[in-house]
Amino acid sequence: MDSSRPPKRTNPRREAKGGQSEFKAPGRKDAYARLLSQHRSSTFTKFLEQYAKESSLLREDNGPHTLLQAQSDKMSIPQGKRDLVPNHLSDSSDFSPSSLKDKGDESSLSLYMVKLSIQNAQQDSERKPGVSEKNRKAQRRDTATSQDGDIESGEELSSFGPNDSRKHQRQRKKNKDTSKETVSKDISQFVENTQDKANLNQLEQEDTKKTKNNNLPKQLEPYMTSEDVSRGLKRGELIQGQLRINPKKYHDAFIPSPDDTRDIFLDGIIARNRALNGDIVVVQLLPREQWKNIAQAPHTSVEDQRQFASKVFFLHCDFAEADINSQFLPTPFSSRMYQVVYIVEKKHSRAVTGSLKFLPDKPFAMFSPVDHRVPRINVPLSDCPDDFISRHDDYANTLFICRITNCPADSNFAEGRLAKTLGQAGEIEPETEGILTEYDVDFSDFSDNVLECLPKNVPWNIPPEEMAKRKDLRKECIFTIDPATARDLDDALSCKPLPDGNFEVGVHIADVSYFVEEGKALDKTASRRATSVYLVQKVIPMLPRLLCEELCSLNPLADRLTFSVIWKITPEGKILSEWFGRSVIRSCVKLSYDHAQSMIEAPEKTFAAEELPPVDPEHRIDMIHQAVLNLHSIAKNLRAQRFSGGALRLDQLKLSFTLDKETMMPQGCYIYQYRDSNKLVEEFMLLANIATAHRIYKCFPELALLRRHPPPKAKMVDELQELCDQLGIDIDLSSAGALNKSLLSILGNDEYSIARKEVLTHMCSRPMQMALYFCSGVLQEEKLFKHYALNVPLYTHFTSPIRRYADIIVHRLLASSLNCGPKLAVSTEEVHKQASHCNEKKTASKRVQELSSELFFGVFVKDCGPLDSEAMVMAVLDQSFDVLVLRYGVQKRIYCKVFRRILSIQMFSATLANFKLKHCTQTIELSVTSQLLMNGADLLALLIYQ
């Protein structure tokens, strides 16, 4: 059965389409409105509808409304000017004109005209003689201060007190009659004043830097006692969860809600209260008076509150000068605020890479982490290089590792000690070591105690007594299919035709648990490392290389110990029987994915010996070729059954590199191709994992180590569904199977169909949760065991024990269930603890792999750039937009910091260095000033809509 969610909201547009699956571009006039709507709140849309009803009643009683007047003003502007009307978008905007699209195109445009006229009138009224530009900027700035005292580089928002509110209200009324002239004048001067505005913004930033030192450190709240936390959790007054800090906007942090349907938001570094990314924290709901609620603003009269509400509308929803009805203001603007009150476990390593800055007349230096989610750190000068004080400029580009030792409650800065000097920033090896250290990856040499656990006699031979306990499969045609560069070969395949027309298919996995005895030093080290970490240029192995590359690796023409799963299976993929057991194999050839793909694509070809790696002479090449073809045929049927049964696969672009063999520097990069040979291996690995999961859960219902994939978070799915509806994309997110069918059916036939699918795949991946290891005895309900993407009730990892410790535990469980291994001496709690540790290490490994790829791509661009590529816009934010660079599978956020006003509501264009950006059917070119470097710094840009 396909996993399902509650039926989604009826979409009139979708019903009108009558099942049409071909992609259709959104209407030209409101295309931009639809783009913006992706981060607008449906709750606020309902609020605006309620407001519209209230306004309608007021218009009947009081005559023409401001909206109608603004629309009349707009219609008086010539067509050429009308399309160039500037529109300012606040960073906190929560309103989309598309929410009013049913009322006609002009109604959505009129809202922009209302806000526009008031914005320009306000700006003119602020330009009074005798008031310096610096003072005006200081009055308007309402920026947030980071934990280390820096000003956040977010959008500047106005700050209104009671007196300011009345003063600005009178100024706007006074200038309302001249707003149309202001609009026209502003349009005509906009492009001419571009450089002036850039300079003005630079002065403003310099002024910000001068004032940041005046920000006094805020006293952070002391932590609760463990006893109070325990009582609060039991009473439901406190919530525990793992902290996630947004790497692109480090003021925002989240923990999952208790029901795991949505996230709890922590606003700012004060709310995080010294906790770092990944820490297990306990949060408390703050008193209501500390919530963000405009109804609680300090106003002395109802009129003040109405005026303040008008400002808030201006700041939060691009809508000003509205007749605010205070009776329904609190609901949409109340926001619950939480704060960290206790750190249960410091999961973050507290080790960070960064640079040192000399501070005159201070007994310490300032350490600035590369990761902005970590506060700046005061480091004693005694830890710095000996000549740092006299030659501190020489260390400007040097990377260091610093370990945080303390986070005082009365300081914006942490305290720490320098651990190591890495080398020059931007170089691969220093940067790689910094990444591994930050994510607590153990890349040290294995200790003597660990190496003592390995076989002493090398070359090693299988003992005769062990051979007698196992099924001997050395005469069978068994082979491996792996990447060409792989050295840890932990799985092999076999396929033997049977007289009745069926096949005997085997999956043979390296028996690592034979060498890694439970409780020994080797086992403890592997348990702690939990996974191998794959970097672009090397692998940090979980096990010593003697095991992972020699004794356990299923190298060709060598006898190896394995765990086998053998099925009798029909050509259509129906399983007739199943056998598990320990075995001995002898691989006849090491095929790469390229070799297997060549065999699949040329079924009639006779391959010569020189076209393949060395082959065991006991097995003919044509026999191996036919086995690959039979496996491919069965795998296609298995795959079709999986997807017809409701499975989902979200393939994202993966960047790979070609490296110089001597220097290991990147010489080129390309998108890794996922082909039929990859799918062949994947199908049988999935089949083996599913079969093993059922076996160990049946035998050990309280101890089985399984892997579950929770469904995506409902709130994010609803938001994505709403976005796709607004963009005219017919997609069904109600279940994994429905989503997979939608992605296959909405490609379209235009030149951007493939790019559109890649963007949609990335968008659909965002609501997805991570798959997790767990102990079956911990979760009480079996429905929670389910794997959402695979749409199977039970799943585990069995097929990669060389690189995953979880698989070793599964092997031990399987051996015990077959009475061919020692009895288990672990408890449910121990399996649960190890499962959680494996989850953490797997997440860290994945992030390290991503950072390694980003590092090599950055070095490649620096050495070989600039590069040309098509890209497609994935998301439009208030101050930036995200793009997917299609040739390289790289996601980038493009910031627009100098020019904050956007022109027109039609399709637009501009140029970003070498990128040609597209959003579905819309083309964007972003023009960047020539002196800017694409080195990770924010791009200053001007968006011009044509």
PDB file of N, CA, C and O in Angstrom, residues 496-528:
ATOM      1  N   LYS A 496      22.312 -17.502 -11.724  1.00  0.00           N
ATOM      2  CA  LYS A 496      22.442 -18.794 -12.405  1.00  0.00           C
ATOM      3  C   LYS A 496      21.071 -19.231 -12.928  1.00  0.00           C
ATOM      4  O   LYS A 496      20.108 -19.323 -12.161  1.00  0.00           O
ATOM      5  N   PRO A 497      20.953 -19.458 -14.239  1.00  0.00           N
ATOM      6  CA  PRO A 497      19.670 -19.938 -14.776  1.00  0.00           C
ATOM      7  C   PRO A 497      19.359 -21.350 -14.297  1.00  0.00           C
ATOM      8  O   PRO A 497      20.254 -22.195 -14.172  1.00  0.00           O
ATOM      9  N   LEU A 498      18.090 -21.624 -14.035  1.00  0.00           N
ATOM     10  CA  LEU A 498      17.639 -22.934 -13.571  1.00  0.00           C
ATOM     11  C   LEU A 498      16.878 -23.651 -14.688  1.00  0.00           C
ATOM     12  O   LEU A 498      16.354 -22.999 -15.608  1.00  0.00           O
ATOM     13  N   PRO A 499      16.804 -24.968 -14.626  1.00  0.00           N
ATOM     14  CA  PRO A 499      16.128 -25.723 -15.709  1.00  0.00           C
ATOM     15  C   PRO A 499      14.665 -25.334 -15.889  1.00  0.00           C
ATOM     16  O   PRO A 499      14.137 -25.461 -17.006  1.00  0.00           O
ATOM     17  N   ASP A 500      14.005 -24.879 -14.842  1.00  0.00           N
ATOM     18  CA  ASP A 500      12.573 -24.555 -14.966  1.00  0.00           C
ATOM     19  C   ASP A 500      12.324 -23.152 -15.504  1.00  0.00           C
ATOM     20  O   ASP A 500      11.202 -22.668 -15.506  1.00  0.00           O
ATOM     21  N   GLY A 501      13.373 -22.459 -15.949  1.00  0.00           N
ATOM     22  CA  GLY A 501      13.207 -21.118 -16.509  1.00  0.00           C
ATOM     23  C   GLY A 501      13.363 -20.008 -15.504  1.00  0.00           C
ATOM     24  O   GLY A 501      13.364 -18.823 -15.888  1.00  0.00           O
ATOM     25  N   ASN A 502      13.486 -20.350 -14.236  1.00  0.00           N
ATOM     26  CA  ASN A 502      13.706 -19.331 -13.212  1.00  0.00           C
ATOM     27  C   ASN A 502      15.201 -19.127 -12.991  1.00  0.00           C
ATOM     28  O   ASN A 502      16.031 -19.738 -13.679  1.00  0.00           O
ATOM     29  N   PHE A 503      15.553 -18.305 -12.019  1.00  0.00           N
ATOM     30  CA  PHE A 503      16.953 -17.986 -11.766  1.00  0.00           C
ATOM     31  C   PHE A 503      17.264 -18.135 -10.276  1.00  0.00           C
ATOM     32  O   PHE A 503      16.400 -17.923  -9.425  1.00  0.00           O
ATOM     33  N   GLU A 504      18.510 -18.481 -10.014  1.00  0.00           N
ATOM     34  CA  GLU A 504      19.027 -18.437  -8.650  1.00  0.00           C
ATOM     35  C   GLU A 504      19.924 -17.207  -8.554  1.00  0.00           C
ATOM     36  O   GLU A 504      21.002 -17.163  -9.152  1.00  0.00           O
ATOM     37  N   VAL A 505      19.440 -16.208  -7.836  1.00  0.00           N
ATOM     38  CA  VAL A 505      20.139 -14.923  -7.732  1.00  0.00           C
ATOM     39  C   VAL A 505      20.713 -14.799  -6.327  1.00  0.00           C
ATOM     40  O   VAL A 505      20.009 -15.039  -5.331  1.00  0.00           O
ATOM     41  N   GLY A 506      21.984 -14.439  -6.237  1.00  0.00           N
ATOM     42  CA  GLY A 506      22.623 -14.291  -4.935  1.00  0.00           C
ATOM     43  C   GLY A 506      23.223 -12.909  -4.727  1.00  0.00           C
ATOM     44  O   GLY A 506      23.760 -12.306  -5.660  1.00  0.00           O
ATOM     45  N   VAL A 507      23.088 -12.411  -3.495  1.00  0.00           N
ATOM     46  CA  VAL A 507      23.791 -11.208  -3.054  1.00  0.00           C
ATOM     47  C   VAL A 507      24.751 -11.656  -1.968  1.00  0.00           C
ATOM     48  O   VAL A 507      24.337 -12.252  -0.960  1.00  0.00           O
ATOM     49  N   HIS A 508      26.022 -11.368  -2.143  1.00  0.00           N
ATOM     50  CA  HIS A 508      27.067 -11.865  -1.258  1.00  0.00           C
ATOM     51  C   HIS A 508      27.806 -10.671  -0.656  1.00  0.00           C
ATOM     52  O   HIS A 508      28.404  -9.865  -1.397  1.00  0.00           O
ATOM     53  N   ILE A 509      27.779 -10.566   0.668  1.00  0.00           N
ATOM     54  CA  ILE A 509      28.307  -9.401   1.370  1.00  0.00           C
ATOM     55  C   ILE A 509      29.492  -9.819   2.238  1.00  0.00           C
ATOM     56  O   ILE A 509      29.456 -10.858   2.910  1.00  0.00           O
ATOM     57  N   ALA A 510      30.534  -8.995   2.236  1.00  0.00           N
ATOM     58  CA  ALA A 510      31.734  -9.287   3.020  1.00  0.00           C
ATOM     59  C   ALA A 510      31.377  -9.532   4.486  1.00  0.00           C
ATOM     60  O   ALA A 510      30.651  -8.755   5.106  1.00  0.00           O
ATOM     61  N   ASP A 511      31.903 -10.608   5.050  1.00  0.00           N
ATOM     62  CA  ASP A 511      31.602 -10.984   6.439  1.00  0.00           C
ATOM     63  C   ASP A 511      32.594 -10.279   7.368  1.00  0.00           C
ATOM     64  O   ASP A 511      33.512 -10.893   7.924  1.00  0.00           O
ATOM     65  N   VAL A 512      32.378  -9.002   7.577  1.00  0.00           N
ATOM     66  CA  VAL A 512      33.277  -8.198   8.397  1.00  0.00           C
ATOM     67  C   VAL A 512      33.178  -8.593   9.862  1.00  0.00           C
ATOM     68  O   VAL A 512      34.171  -8.535  10.610  1.00  0.00           O
ATOM     69  N   SER A 513      32.012  -9.020  10.300  1.00  0.00           N
ATOM     70  CA  SER A 513      31.822  -9.358  11.715  1.00  0.00           C
ATOM     71  C   SER A 513      32.706 -10.521  12.149  1.00  0.00           C
ATOM     72  O   SER A 513      32.953 -10.686  13.351  1.00  0.00           O
ATOM     73  N   TYR A 514      33.189 -11.332  11.208  1.00  0.00           N
ATOM     74  CA  TYR A 514      34.117 -12.416  11.556  1.00  0.00           C
ATOM     75  C   TYR A 514      35.421 -11.835  12.105  1.00  0.00           C
ATOM     76  O   TYR A 514      36.028 -12.402  13.032  1.00  0.00           O
ATOM     77  N   PHE A 515      35.878 -10.710  11.535  1.00  0.00           N
ATOM     78  CA  PHE A 515      37.147 -10.112  11.942  1.00  0.00           C
ATOM     79  C   PHE A 515      36.981  -9.106  13.085  1.00  0.00           C
ATOM     80  O   PHE A 515      37.927  -8.886  13.846  1.00  0.00           O
ATOM     81  N   VAL A 516      35.810  -8.486  13.178  1.00  0.00           N
ATOM     82  CA  VAL A 516      35.565  -7.460  14.200  1.00  0.00           C
ATOM     83  C   VAL A 516      34.784  -8.107  15.332  1.00  0.00           C
ATOM     84  O   VAL A 516      33.550  -8.141  15.341  1.00  0.00           O
ATOM     85  N   GLU A 517      35.518  -8.651  16.297  1.00  0.00           N
ATOM     86  CA  GLU A 517      34.880  -9.352  17.400  1.00  0.00           C
ATOM     87  C   GLU A 517      34.313  -8.356  18.405  1.00  0.00           C
ATOM     88  O   GLU A 517      34.962  -7.349  18.737  1.00  0.00           O
ATOM     89  N   GLU A 518      33.136  -8.659  18.886  1.00  0.00           N
ATOM     90  CA  GLU A 518      32.435  -7.759  19.791  1.00  0.00           C
ATOM     91  C   GLU A 518      33.242  -7.534  21.072  1.00  0.00           C
ATOM     92  O   GLU A 518      33.722  -8.475  21.695  1.00  0.00           O
ATOM     93  N   GLY A 519      33.376  -6.240  21.451  1.00  0.00           N
ATOM     94  CA  GLY A 519      34.042  -5.884  22.699  1.00  0.00           C
ATOM     95  C   GLY A 519      35.523  -5.653  22.599  1.00  0.00           C
ATOM     96  O   GLY A 519      36.127  -5.094  23.525  1.00  0.00           O
ATOM     97  N   LYS A 520      36.159  -6.059  21.487  1.00  0.00           N
ATOM     98  CA  LYS A 520      37.606  -5.853  21.330  1.00  0.00           C
ATOM     99  C   LYS A 520      37.906  -4.394  20.968  1.00  0.00           C
ATOM    100  O   LYS A 520      37.005  -3.624  20.625  1.00  0.00           O
ATOM    101  N   ALA A 521      39.189  -4.040  21.025  1.00  0.00           N
ATOM    102  CA  ALA A 521      39.593  -2.656  20.739  1.00  0.00           C
ATOM    103  C   ALA A 521      39.201  -2.241  19.318  1.00  0.00           C
ATOM    104  O   ALA A 521      38.784  -1.105  19.075  1.00  0.00           O
ATOM    105  N   LEU A 522      39.327  -3.163  18.380  1.00  0.00           N
ATOM    106  CA  LEU A 522      38.936  -2.878  16.995  1.00  0.00           C
ATOM    107  C   LEU A 522      37.448  -2.567  16.906  1.00  0.00           C
ATOM    108  O   LEU A 522      37.027  -1.633  16.209  1.00  0.00           O
ATOM    109  N   ASP A 523      36.650  -3.342  17.620  1.00  0.00           N
ATOM    110  CA  ASP A 523      35.198  -3.128  17.618  1.00  0.00           C
ATOM    111  C   ASP A 523      34.842  -1.781  18.227  1.00  0.00           C
ATOM    112  O   ASP A 523      33.981  -1.056  17.710  1.00  0.00           O
ATOM    113  N   LYS A 524      35.497  -1.405  19.317  1.00  0.00           N
ATOM    114  CA  LYS A 524      35.206  -0.130  19.974  1.00  0.00           C
ATOM    115  C   LYS A 524      35.574   1.051  19.088  1.00  0.00           C
ATOM    116  O   LYS A 524      34.851   2.056  19.025  1.00  0.00           O
ATOM    117  N   THR A 525      36.685   0.945  18.378  1.00  0.00           N
ATOM    118  CA  THR A 525      37.088   2.027  17.474  1.00  0.00           C
ATOM    119  C   THR A 525      36.132   2.140  16.294  1.00  0.00           C
ATOM    120  O   THR A 525      35.727   3.248  15.913  1.00  0.00           O
ATOM    121  N   ALA A 526      35.771   1.000  15.719  1.00  0.00           N
ATOM    122  CA  ALA A 526      34.807   1.028  14.608  1.00  0.00           C
ATOM    123  C   ALA A 526      33.470   1.566  15.074  1.00  0.00           C
ATOM    124  O   ALA A 526      32.811   2.335  14.351  1.00  0.00           O
ATOM    125  N   SER A 527      33.059   1.194  16.274  1.00  0.00           N
ATOM    126  CA  SER A 527      31.805   1.694  16.832  1.00  0.00           C
ATOM    127  C   SER A 527      31.842   3.203  16.990  1.00  0.00           C
ATOM    128  O   SER A 527      30.859   3.895  16.714  1.00  0.00           O
ATOM    129  N   ARG A 528      32.980   3.718  17.451  1.00  0.00           N
ATOM    130  CA  ARG A 528      33.097   5.166  17.659  1.00  0.00           C
ATOM    131  C   ARG A 528      33.132   5.923  16.335  1.00  0.00           C
ATOM    132  O   ARG A 528      32.498   6.967  16.186  1.00  0.00           O
TER     133      ARG A 528
END
